[in-house]
CSV table of C-alpha atoms and ligand atoms in Angstrom, one decimal:
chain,number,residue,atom,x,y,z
U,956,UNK,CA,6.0,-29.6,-0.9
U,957,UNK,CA,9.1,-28.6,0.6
U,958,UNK,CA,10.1,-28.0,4.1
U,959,UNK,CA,10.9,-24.9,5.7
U,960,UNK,CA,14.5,-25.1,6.2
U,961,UNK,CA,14.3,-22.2,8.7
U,962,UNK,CA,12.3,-18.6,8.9
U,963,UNK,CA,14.7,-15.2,8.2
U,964,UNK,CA,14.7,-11.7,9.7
U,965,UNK,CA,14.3,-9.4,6.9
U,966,UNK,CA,16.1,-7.2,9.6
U,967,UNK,CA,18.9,-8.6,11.2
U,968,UNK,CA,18.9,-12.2,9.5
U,969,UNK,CA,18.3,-14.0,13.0
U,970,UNK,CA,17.1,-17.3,12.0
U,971,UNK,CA,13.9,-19.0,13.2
U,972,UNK,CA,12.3,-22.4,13.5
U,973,UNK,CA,9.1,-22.9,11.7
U,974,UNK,CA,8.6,-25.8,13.7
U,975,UNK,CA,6.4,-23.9,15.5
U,976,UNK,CA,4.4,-20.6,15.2
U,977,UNK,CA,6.1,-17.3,14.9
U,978,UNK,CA,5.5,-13.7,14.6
U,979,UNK,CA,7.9,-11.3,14.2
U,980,UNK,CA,12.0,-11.3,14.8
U,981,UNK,CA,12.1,-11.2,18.6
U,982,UNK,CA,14.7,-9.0,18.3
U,983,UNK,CA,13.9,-6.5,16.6
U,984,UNK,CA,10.2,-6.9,15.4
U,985,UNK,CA,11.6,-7.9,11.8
U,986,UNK,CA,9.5,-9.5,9.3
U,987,UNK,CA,10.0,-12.9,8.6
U,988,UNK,CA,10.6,-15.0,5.1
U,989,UNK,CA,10.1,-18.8,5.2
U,990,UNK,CA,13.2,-19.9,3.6
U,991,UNK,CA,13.6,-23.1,1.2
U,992,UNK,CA,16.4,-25.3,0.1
U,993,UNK,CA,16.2,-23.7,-3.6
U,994,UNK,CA,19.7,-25.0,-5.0
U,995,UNK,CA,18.3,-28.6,-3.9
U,996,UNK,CA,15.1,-27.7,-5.5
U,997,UNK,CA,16.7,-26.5,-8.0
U,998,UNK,CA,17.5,-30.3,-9.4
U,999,UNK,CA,13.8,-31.7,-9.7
U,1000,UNK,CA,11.8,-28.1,-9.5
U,1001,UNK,CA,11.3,-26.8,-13.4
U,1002,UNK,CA,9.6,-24.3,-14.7
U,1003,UNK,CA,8.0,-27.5,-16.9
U,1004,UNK,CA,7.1,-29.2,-13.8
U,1005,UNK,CA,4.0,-27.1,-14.0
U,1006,UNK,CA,2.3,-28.3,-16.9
U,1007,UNK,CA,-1.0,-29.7,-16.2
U,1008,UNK,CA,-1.2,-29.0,-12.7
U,1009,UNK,CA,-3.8,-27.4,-10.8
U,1010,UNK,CA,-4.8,-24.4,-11.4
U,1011,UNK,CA,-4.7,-22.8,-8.3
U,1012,UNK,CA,-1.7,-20.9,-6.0
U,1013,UNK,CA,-0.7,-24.5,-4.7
U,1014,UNK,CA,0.6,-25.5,-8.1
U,1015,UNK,CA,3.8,-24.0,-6.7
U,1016,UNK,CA,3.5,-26.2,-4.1
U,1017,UNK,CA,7.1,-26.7,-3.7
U,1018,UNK,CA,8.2,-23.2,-2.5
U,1019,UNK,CA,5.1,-23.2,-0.3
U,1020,UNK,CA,5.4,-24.8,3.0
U,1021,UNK,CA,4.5,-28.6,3.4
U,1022,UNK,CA,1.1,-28.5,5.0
U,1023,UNK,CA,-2.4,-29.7,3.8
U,1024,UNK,CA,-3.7,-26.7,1.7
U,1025,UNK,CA,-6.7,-25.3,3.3
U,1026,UNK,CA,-8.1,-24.0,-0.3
U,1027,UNK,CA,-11.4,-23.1,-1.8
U,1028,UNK,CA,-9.5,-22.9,-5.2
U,1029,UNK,CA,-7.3,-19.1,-4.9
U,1030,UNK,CA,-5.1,-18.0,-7.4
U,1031,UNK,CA,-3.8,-18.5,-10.9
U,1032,UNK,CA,-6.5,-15.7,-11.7
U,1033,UNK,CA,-6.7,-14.5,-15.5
U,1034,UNK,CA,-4.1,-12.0,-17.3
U,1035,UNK,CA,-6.2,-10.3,-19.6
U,1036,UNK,CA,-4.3,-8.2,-22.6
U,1037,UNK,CA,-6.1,-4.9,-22.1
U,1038,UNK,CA,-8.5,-4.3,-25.2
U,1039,UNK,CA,-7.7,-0.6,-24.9
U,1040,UNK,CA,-4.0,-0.4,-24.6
U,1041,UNK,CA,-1.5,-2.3,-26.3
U,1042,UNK,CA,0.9,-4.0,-23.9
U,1043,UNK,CA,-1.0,-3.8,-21.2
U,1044,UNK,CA,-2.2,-6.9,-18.8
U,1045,UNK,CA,-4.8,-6.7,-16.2
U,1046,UNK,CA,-4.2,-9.5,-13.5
U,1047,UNK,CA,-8.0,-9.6,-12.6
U,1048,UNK,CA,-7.7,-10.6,-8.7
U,1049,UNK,CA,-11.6,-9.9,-8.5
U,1050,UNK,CA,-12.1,-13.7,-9.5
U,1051,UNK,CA,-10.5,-14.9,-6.2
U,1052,UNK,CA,-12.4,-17.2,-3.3
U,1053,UNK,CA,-14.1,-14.1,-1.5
U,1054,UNK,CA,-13.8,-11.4,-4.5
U,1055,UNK,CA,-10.0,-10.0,-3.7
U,1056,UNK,CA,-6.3,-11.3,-3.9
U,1057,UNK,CA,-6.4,-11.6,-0.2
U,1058,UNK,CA,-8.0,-15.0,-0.8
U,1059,UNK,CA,-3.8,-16.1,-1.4
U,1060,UNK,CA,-2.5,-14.8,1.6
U,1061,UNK,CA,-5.0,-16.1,4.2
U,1062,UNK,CA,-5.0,-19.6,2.5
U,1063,UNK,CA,-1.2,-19.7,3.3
U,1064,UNK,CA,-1.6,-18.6,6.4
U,1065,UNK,CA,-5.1,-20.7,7.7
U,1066,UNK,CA,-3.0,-23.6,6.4
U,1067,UNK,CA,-0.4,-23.2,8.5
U,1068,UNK,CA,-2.2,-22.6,11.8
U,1069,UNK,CA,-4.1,-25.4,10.9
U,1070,UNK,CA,-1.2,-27.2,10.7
U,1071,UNK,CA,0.1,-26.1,14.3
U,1072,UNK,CA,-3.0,-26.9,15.8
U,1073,UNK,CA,-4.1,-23.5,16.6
U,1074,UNK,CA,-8.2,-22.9,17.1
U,1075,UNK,CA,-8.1,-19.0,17.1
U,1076,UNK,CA,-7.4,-16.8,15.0
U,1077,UNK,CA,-7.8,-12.8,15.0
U,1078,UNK,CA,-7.5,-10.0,12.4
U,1079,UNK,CA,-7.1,-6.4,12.0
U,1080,UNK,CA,-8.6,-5.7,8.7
U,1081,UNK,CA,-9.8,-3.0,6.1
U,1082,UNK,CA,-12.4,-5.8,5.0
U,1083,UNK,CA,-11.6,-8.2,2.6
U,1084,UNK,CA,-8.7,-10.1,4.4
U,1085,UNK,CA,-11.5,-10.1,7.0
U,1086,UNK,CA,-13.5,-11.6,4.4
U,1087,UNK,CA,-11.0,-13.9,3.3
U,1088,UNK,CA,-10.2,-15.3,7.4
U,1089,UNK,CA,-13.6,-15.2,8.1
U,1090,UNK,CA,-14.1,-18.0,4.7
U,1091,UNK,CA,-11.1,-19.8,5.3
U,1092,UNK,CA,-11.3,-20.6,8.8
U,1093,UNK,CA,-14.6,-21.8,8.3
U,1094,UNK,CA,-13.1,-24.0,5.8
U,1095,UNK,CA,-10.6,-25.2,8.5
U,1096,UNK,CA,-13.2,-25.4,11.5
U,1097,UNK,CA,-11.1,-22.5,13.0
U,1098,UNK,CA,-12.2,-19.6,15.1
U,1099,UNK,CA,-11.8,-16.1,13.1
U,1100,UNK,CA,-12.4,-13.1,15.8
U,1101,UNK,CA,-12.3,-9.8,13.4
U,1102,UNK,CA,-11.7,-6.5,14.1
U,1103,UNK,CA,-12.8,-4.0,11.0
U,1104,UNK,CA,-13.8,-0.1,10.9
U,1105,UNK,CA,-17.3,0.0,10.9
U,1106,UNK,CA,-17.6,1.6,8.0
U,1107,UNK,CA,-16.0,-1.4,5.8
U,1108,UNK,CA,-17.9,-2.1,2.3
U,1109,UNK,CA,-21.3,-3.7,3.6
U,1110,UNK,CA,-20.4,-6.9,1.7
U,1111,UNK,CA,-17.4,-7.5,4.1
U,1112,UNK,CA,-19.8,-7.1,7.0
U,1113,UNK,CA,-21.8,-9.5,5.9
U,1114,UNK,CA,-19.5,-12.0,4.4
U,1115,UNK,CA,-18.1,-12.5,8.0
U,1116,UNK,CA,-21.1,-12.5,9.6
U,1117,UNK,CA,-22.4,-15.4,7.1
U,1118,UNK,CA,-18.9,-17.1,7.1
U,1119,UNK,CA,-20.2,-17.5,11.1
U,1120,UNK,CA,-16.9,-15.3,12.3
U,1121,UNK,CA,-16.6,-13.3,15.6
U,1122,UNK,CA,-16.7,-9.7,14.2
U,1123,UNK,CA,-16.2,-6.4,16.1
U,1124,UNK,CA,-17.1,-3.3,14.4
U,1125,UNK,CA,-14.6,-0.3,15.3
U,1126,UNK,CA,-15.2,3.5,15.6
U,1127,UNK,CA,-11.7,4.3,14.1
U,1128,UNK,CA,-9.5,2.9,11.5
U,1129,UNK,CA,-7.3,-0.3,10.8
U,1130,UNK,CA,-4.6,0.5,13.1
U,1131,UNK,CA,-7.1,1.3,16.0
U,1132,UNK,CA,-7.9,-2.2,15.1
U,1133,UNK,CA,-4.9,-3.5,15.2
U,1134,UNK,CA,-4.2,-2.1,18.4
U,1135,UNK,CA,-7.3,-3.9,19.7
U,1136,UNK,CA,-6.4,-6.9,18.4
U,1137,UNK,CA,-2.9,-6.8,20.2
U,1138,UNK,CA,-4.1,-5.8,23.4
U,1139,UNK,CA,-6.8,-8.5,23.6
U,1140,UNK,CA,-4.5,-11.6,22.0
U,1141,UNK,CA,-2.9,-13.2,24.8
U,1142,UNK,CA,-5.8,-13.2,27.1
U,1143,UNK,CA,-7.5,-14.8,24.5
U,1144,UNK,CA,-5.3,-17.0,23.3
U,1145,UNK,CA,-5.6,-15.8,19.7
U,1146,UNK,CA,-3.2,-16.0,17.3
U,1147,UNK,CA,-2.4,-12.5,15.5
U,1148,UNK,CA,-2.6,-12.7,11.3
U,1149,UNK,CA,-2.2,-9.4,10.9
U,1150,UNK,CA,0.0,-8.1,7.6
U,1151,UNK,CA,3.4,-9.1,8.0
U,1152,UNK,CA,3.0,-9.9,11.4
U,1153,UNK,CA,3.2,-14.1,10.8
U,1154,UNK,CA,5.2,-15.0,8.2
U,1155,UNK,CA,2.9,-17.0,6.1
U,1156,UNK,CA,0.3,-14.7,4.3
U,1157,UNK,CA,3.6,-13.5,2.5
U,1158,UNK,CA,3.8,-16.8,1.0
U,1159,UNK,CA,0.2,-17.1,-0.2
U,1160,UNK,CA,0.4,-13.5,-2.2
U,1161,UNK,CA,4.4,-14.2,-3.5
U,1162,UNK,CA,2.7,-16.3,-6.0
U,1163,UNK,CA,1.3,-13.4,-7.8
U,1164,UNK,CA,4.8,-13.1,-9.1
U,1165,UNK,CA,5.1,-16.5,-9.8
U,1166,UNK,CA,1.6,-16.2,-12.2
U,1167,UNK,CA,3.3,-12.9,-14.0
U,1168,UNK,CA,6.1,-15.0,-15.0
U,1169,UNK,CA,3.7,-17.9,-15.9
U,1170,UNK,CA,1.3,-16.6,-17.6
U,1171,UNK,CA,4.0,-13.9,-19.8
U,1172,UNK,CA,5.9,-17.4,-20.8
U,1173,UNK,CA,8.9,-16.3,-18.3
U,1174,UNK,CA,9.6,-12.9,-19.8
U,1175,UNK,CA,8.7,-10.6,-16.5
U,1176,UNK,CA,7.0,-7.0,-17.6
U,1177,UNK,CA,8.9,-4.3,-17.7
U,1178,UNK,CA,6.3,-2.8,-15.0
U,1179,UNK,CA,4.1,-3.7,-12.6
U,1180,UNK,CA,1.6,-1.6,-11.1
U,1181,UNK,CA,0.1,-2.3,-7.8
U,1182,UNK,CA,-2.3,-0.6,-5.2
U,1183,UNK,CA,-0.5,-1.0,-2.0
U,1184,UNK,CA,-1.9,-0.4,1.6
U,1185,UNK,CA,-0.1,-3.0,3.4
U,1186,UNK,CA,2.1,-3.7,0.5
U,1187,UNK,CA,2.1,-7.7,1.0
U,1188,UNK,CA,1.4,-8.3,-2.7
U,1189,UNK,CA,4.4,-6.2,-3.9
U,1190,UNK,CA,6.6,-7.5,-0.9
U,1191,UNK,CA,5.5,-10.8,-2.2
U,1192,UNK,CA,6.2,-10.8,-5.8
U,1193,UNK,CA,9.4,-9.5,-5.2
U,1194,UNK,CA,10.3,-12.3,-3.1
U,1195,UNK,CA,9.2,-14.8,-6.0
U,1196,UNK,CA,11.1,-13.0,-8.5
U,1197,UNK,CA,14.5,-13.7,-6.1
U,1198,UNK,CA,13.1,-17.5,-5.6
U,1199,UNK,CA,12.8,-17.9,-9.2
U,1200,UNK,CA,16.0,-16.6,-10.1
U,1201,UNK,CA,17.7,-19.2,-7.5
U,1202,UNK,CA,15.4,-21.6,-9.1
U,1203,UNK,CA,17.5,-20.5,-12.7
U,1204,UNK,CA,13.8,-20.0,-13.7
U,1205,UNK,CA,14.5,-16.0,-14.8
U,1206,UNK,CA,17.6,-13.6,-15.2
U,1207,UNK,CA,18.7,-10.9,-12.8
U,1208,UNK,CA,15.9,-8.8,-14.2
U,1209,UNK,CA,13.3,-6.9,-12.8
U,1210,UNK,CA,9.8,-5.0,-13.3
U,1211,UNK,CA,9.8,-1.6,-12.1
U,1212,UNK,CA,7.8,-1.9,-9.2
U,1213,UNK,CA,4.8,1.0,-8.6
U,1214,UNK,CA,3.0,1.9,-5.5
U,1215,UNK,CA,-0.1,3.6,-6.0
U,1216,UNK,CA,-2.2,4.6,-3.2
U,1217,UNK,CA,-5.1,7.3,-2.4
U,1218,UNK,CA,-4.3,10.9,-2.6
U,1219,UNK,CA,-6.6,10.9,0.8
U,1220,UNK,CA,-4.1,8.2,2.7
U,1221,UNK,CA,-0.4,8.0,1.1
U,1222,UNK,CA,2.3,7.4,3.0
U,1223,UNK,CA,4.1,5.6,1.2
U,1224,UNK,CA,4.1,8.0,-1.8
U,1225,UNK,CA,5.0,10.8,0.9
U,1226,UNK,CA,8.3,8.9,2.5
U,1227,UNK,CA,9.0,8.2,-1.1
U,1228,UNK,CA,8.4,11.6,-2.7
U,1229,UNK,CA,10.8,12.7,0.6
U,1230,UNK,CA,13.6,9.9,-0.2
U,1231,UNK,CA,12.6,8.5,3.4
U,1232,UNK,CA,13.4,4.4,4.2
U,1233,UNK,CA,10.6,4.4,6.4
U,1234,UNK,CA,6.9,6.1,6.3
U,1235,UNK,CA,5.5,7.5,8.7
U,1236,UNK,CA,1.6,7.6,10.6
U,1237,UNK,CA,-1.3,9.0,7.8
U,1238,UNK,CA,-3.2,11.3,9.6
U,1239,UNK,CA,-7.2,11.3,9.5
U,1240,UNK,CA,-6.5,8.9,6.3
U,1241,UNK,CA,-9.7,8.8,4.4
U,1242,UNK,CA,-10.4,7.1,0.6
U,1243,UNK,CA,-13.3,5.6,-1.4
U,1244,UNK,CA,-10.7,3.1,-1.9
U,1245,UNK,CA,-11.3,1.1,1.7
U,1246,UNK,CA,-8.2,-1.3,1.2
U,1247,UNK,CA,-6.1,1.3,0.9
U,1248,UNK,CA,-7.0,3.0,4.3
U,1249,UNK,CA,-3.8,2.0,6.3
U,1250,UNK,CA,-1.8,4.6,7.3
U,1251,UNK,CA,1.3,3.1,8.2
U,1252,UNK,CA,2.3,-0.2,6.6
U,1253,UNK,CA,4.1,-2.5,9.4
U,1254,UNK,CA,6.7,-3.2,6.0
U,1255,UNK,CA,7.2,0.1,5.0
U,1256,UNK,CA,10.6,-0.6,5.1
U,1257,UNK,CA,10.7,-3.5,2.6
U,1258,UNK,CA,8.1,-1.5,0.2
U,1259,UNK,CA,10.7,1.2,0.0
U,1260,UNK,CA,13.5,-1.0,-0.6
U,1261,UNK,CA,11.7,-2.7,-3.2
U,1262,UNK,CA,11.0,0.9,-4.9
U,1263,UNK,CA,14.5,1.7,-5.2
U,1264,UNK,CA,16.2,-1.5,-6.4
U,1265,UNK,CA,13.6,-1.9,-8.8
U,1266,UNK,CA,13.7,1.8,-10.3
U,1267,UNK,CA,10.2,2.2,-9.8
U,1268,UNK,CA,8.3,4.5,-8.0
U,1269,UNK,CA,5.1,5.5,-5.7
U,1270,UNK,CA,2.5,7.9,-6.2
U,1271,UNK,CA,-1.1,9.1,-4.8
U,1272,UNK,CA,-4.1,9.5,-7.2
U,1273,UNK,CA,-7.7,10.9,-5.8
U,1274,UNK,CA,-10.5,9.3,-5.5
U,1275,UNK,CA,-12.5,11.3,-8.2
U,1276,UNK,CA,-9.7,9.4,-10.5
U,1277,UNK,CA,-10.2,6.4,-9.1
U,1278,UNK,CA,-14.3,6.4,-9.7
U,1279,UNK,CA,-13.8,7.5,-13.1
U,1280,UNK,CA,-11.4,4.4,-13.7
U,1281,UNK,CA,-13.7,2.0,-12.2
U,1282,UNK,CA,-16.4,2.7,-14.5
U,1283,UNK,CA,-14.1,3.1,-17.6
U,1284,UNK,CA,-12.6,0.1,-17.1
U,1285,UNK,CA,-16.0,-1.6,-16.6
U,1286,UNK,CA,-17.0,0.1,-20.0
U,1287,UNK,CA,-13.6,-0.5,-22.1
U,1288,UNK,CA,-12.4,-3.5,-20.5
U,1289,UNK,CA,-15.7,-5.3,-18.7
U,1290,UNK,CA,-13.5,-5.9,-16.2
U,1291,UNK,CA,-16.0,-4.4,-12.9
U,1292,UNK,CA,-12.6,-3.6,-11.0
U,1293,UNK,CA,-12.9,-2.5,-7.5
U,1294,UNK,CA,-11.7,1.3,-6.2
U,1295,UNK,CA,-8.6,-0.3,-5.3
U,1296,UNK,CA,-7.7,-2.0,-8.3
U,1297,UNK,CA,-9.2,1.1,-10.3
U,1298,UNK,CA,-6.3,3.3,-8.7
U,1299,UNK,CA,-4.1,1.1,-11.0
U,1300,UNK,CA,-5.1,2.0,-14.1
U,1301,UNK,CA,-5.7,5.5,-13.1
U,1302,UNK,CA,-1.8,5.6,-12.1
U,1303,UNK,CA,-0.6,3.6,-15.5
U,1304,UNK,CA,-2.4,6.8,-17.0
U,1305,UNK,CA,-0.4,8.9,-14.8
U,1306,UNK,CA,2.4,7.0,-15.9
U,1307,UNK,CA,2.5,7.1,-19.4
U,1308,UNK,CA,1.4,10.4,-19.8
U,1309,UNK,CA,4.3,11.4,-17.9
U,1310,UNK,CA,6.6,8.9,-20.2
U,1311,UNK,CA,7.7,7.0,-16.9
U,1312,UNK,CA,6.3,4.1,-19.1
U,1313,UNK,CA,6.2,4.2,-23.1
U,1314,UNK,CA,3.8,2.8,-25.1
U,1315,UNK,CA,6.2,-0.3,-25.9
U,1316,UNK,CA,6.5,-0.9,-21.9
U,1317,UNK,CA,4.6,-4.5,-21.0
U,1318,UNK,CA,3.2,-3.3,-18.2
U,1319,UNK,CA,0.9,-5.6,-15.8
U,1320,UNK,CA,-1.8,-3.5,-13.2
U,1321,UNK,CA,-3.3,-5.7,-10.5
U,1322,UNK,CA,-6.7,-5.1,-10.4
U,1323,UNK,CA,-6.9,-6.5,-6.3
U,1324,UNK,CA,-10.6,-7.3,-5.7
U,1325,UNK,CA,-14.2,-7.0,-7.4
U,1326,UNK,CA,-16.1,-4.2,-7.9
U,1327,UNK,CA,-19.6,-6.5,-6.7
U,1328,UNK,CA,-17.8,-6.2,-2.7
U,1329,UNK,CA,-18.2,-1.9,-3.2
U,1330,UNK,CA,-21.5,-1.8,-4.7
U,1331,UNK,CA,-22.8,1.0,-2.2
U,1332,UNK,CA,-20.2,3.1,-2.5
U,1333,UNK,CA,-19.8,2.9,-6.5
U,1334,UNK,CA,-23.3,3.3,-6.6
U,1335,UNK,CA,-23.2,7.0,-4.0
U,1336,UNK,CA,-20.8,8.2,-6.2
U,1337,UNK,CA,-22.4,8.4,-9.4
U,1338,UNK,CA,-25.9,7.4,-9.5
U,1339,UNK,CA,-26.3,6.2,-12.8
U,1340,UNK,CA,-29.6,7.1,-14.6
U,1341,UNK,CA,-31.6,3.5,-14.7
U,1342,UNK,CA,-34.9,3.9,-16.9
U,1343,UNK,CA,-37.4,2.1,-15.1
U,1344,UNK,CA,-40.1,1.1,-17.1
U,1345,UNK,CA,-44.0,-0.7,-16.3
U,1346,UNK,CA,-44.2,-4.2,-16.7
U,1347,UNK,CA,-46.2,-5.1,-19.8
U,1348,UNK,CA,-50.2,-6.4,-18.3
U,1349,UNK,CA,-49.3,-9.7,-16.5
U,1350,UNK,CA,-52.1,-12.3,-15.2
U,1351,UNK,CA,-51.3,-15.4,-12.5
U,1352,UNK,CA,-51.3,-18.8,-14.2
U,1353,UNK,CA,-51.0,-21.5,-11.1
U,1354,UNK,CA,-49.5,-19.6,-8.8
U,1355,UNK,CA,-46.6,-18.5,-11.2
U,1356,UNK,CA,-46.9,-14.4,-12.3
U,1357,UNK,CA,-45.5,-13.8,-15.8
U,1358,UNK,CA,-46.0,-11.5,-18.6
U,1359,UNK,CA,-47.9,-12.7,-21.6
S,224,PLP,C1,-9.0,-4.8,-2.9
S,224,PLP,C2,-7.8,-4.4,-2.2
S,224,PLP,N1,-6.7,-4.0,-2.9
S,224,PLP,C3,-5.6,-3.6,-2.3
S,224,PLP,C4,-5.4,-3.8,-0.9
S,224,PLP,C5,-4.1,-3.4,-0.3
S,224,PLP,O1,-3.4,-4.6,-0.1
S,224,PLP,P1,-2.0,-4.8,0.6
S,224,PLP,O2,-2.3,-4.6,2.1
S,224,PLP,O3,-1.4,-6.1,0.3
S,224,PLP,O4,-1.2,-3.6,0.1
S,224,PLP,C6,-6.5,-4.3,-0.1
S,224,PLP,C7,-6.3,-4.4,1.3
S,224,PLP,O5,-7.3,-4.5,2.1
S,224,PLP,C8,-7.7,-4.6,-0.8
S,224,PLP,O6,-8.7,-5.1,-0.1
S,225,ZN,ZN1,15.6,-9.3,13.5
């Protein structure tokens, strides 16, 4: 693996040591990007150096920081050609340790604070990056105190609680949470893994775009398409996509990046639709789509950036859209996609009907996490008729009950 040859502030460019743990810029709260020596890489790295690794997110193992992996196996999830529209890939993040993508970030990160010794760690979450702490810092015999709404998807709840983590339920939403977190850190001694607020869970998702190129044999999509409430992924990817160019892995071209969000918390799709640089505070933000309840991304700068450069765009779809997708995807695709990743497909529709995207576009939609981890709230939505039916006459044979 290679060193850290320093950490940058996406900011002002002030550089930091990753010799020891860091947050944010300390001069202007900037996030940070671990930096490598990519034209030394450069020489031994190849995009053939892959071949027969493993297949998890540390076969990139070289432009992620040199640490033991903490790992339960995250990463180079399937890229299924979509059985109902040509050209189009789902990235199916629902087969991740802990049922979502944020299984990448939080093995990044839990490897590094492992690495610098540190015993506790705390989270602001909308639930499954909760989830994903809770699991990996098990893994690492670290503390995880979590701070989630308490009304998360019942499986996050109990994934935490199982995974033996500290968890506080809040009456309000993740950036109550995060606030909470904050306050309480330093009299803890906790260290903060919020999004974007260490610079390692940035690492762990930037090998999403790694995988596009991967798994597309090094031709990147002409789109990508991805639900964004913190935006880490997309921040992420973007970041690979400049690694591997250094890395004279790809060309100077991009995807169009797309934002999609909920029509009932989009603030990212309102500072865009406005030609804004920065978002601001959702107010009374509310969506079936839980991981997408944050109304103000901490790199709402960075996501709009991306936007632009990339000549791609952000927009909102409502969760009546959303619920339809999930179980038309489960019945085209048998992909059981959670809300989330569901918003993807519903915004590709969008997208195409609108001829953003033609039907010759290789487009790639992230579906983000499982549909198993929303099971109560897929289920409220549209009860589906079940026919139940009496067991045929069964009699007891040695204690064992079966039908005959
Ligand atoms: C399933 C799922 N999709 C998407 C997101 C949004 O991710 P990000 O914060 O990287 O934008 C989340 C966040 O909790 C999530 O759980
Ligand atoms: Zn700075």
């Amino acid at each position: 693996m290679a060193p850290i040859t320093f950490l940058e502030c996406t900011k002002c460019g002030e550089r930091l040591s990753a010799a020891q743990p860091q947050t944010v810029c300390p001069k202007d709260g900037g996030i940070l990007y671990a930096r490598y020596d990519l034209q030394g890489l450069k020489k031994t790295f190849r995009r053939e150096s892959l071949a027969g690794r493993v297949a998890s997110l540390w076969r990139y193992k070289e432009v992620l920081p040199d640490a033991e992996p903490v790992t339960l196996g995250e990463g180079f999830t399937p890229m299924l050609a979509s059985r109902e529209t040509a050209n189009v890939y789902i990235k199916d993040e629902g087969l991740n340790p802990t049922g979502s993508f944020k299984a990448r970030g939080l093995s990044a990160a839990v490897t590094m604070a492992k690495h610098y010794g540190l015993t506790k760690l705390a989270i602001p979450s909308a639930g499954n990056a909760a989830s994903a702490l809770a699991a990996y810092a098990a893994a690492a015999h670290i503390e995880a105190h979590i701070f989630m709404p308490k009304d998360v998807p019942f499986a996050n709840r109990v994934e935490c609680q199982t995974y033996g983590a500290h968890v506080t339920l809040v009456d309000g939403l993740i950036s109550d949470c995060a606030r909470m977190v904050q306050t309480r850190s330093s009299s803890a001694h906790w260290f903060d893994v919020s999004t974007l607020k260490e610079p390692f869970r940035v690492e762990g998702k930037k090998t999403m775009g790694y995988e596009v190129a991967e798994q597309l044999g090094w031709k990147l999509p002409q789109g990508i398409i991805y639900p964004t409430g913190g935006g880490v992924g997309l921040i992420g990817m973007w970041k690979a996509f400049d690694e591997m160019q250094e890395l004279g892995w790809i060309g100077s071209e991009r995807p169009q990046m797309v934002a999609v969000q909920a029509r009932g918390c989009a603030p990212i799709s309102k500072a865009w639709d406005e030609g804004k640089s920065v978002s601001e505070m959702w107010p009374n933000a509310e969506t079936v789509a839980a991981g997408l309840r944050v109304p103000k991304a901490y790199g709402d700068y960075l996501i709009l950036d991306i936007l632009n450069k990339s000549g791609g765009v952000a927009l909102a779809v409502s969760d009546e859209e959303i619920m339809d997708t999930v179980r038309h995807w489960a019945q085209v695709e048998g992909i059981f996609a959670a809300p989330e990743g569901a918003a993807a497909q519903a915004a590709y529709r969008r997208l195409r009907s609108s001829g953003f995207f033609g039907p010759d576009d290789t487009v790639v939609l992230f579906n983000t996490g499982s549909g198993l981890k929303y099971l109560e709230i897929i289920e409220k939505e549209k009860p589906e008729s079940v026919t139940v039916s009496q067991a045929p006459h069964s009699r007891q044979i040695g204690g064992i009950i079966g039908p005959y």
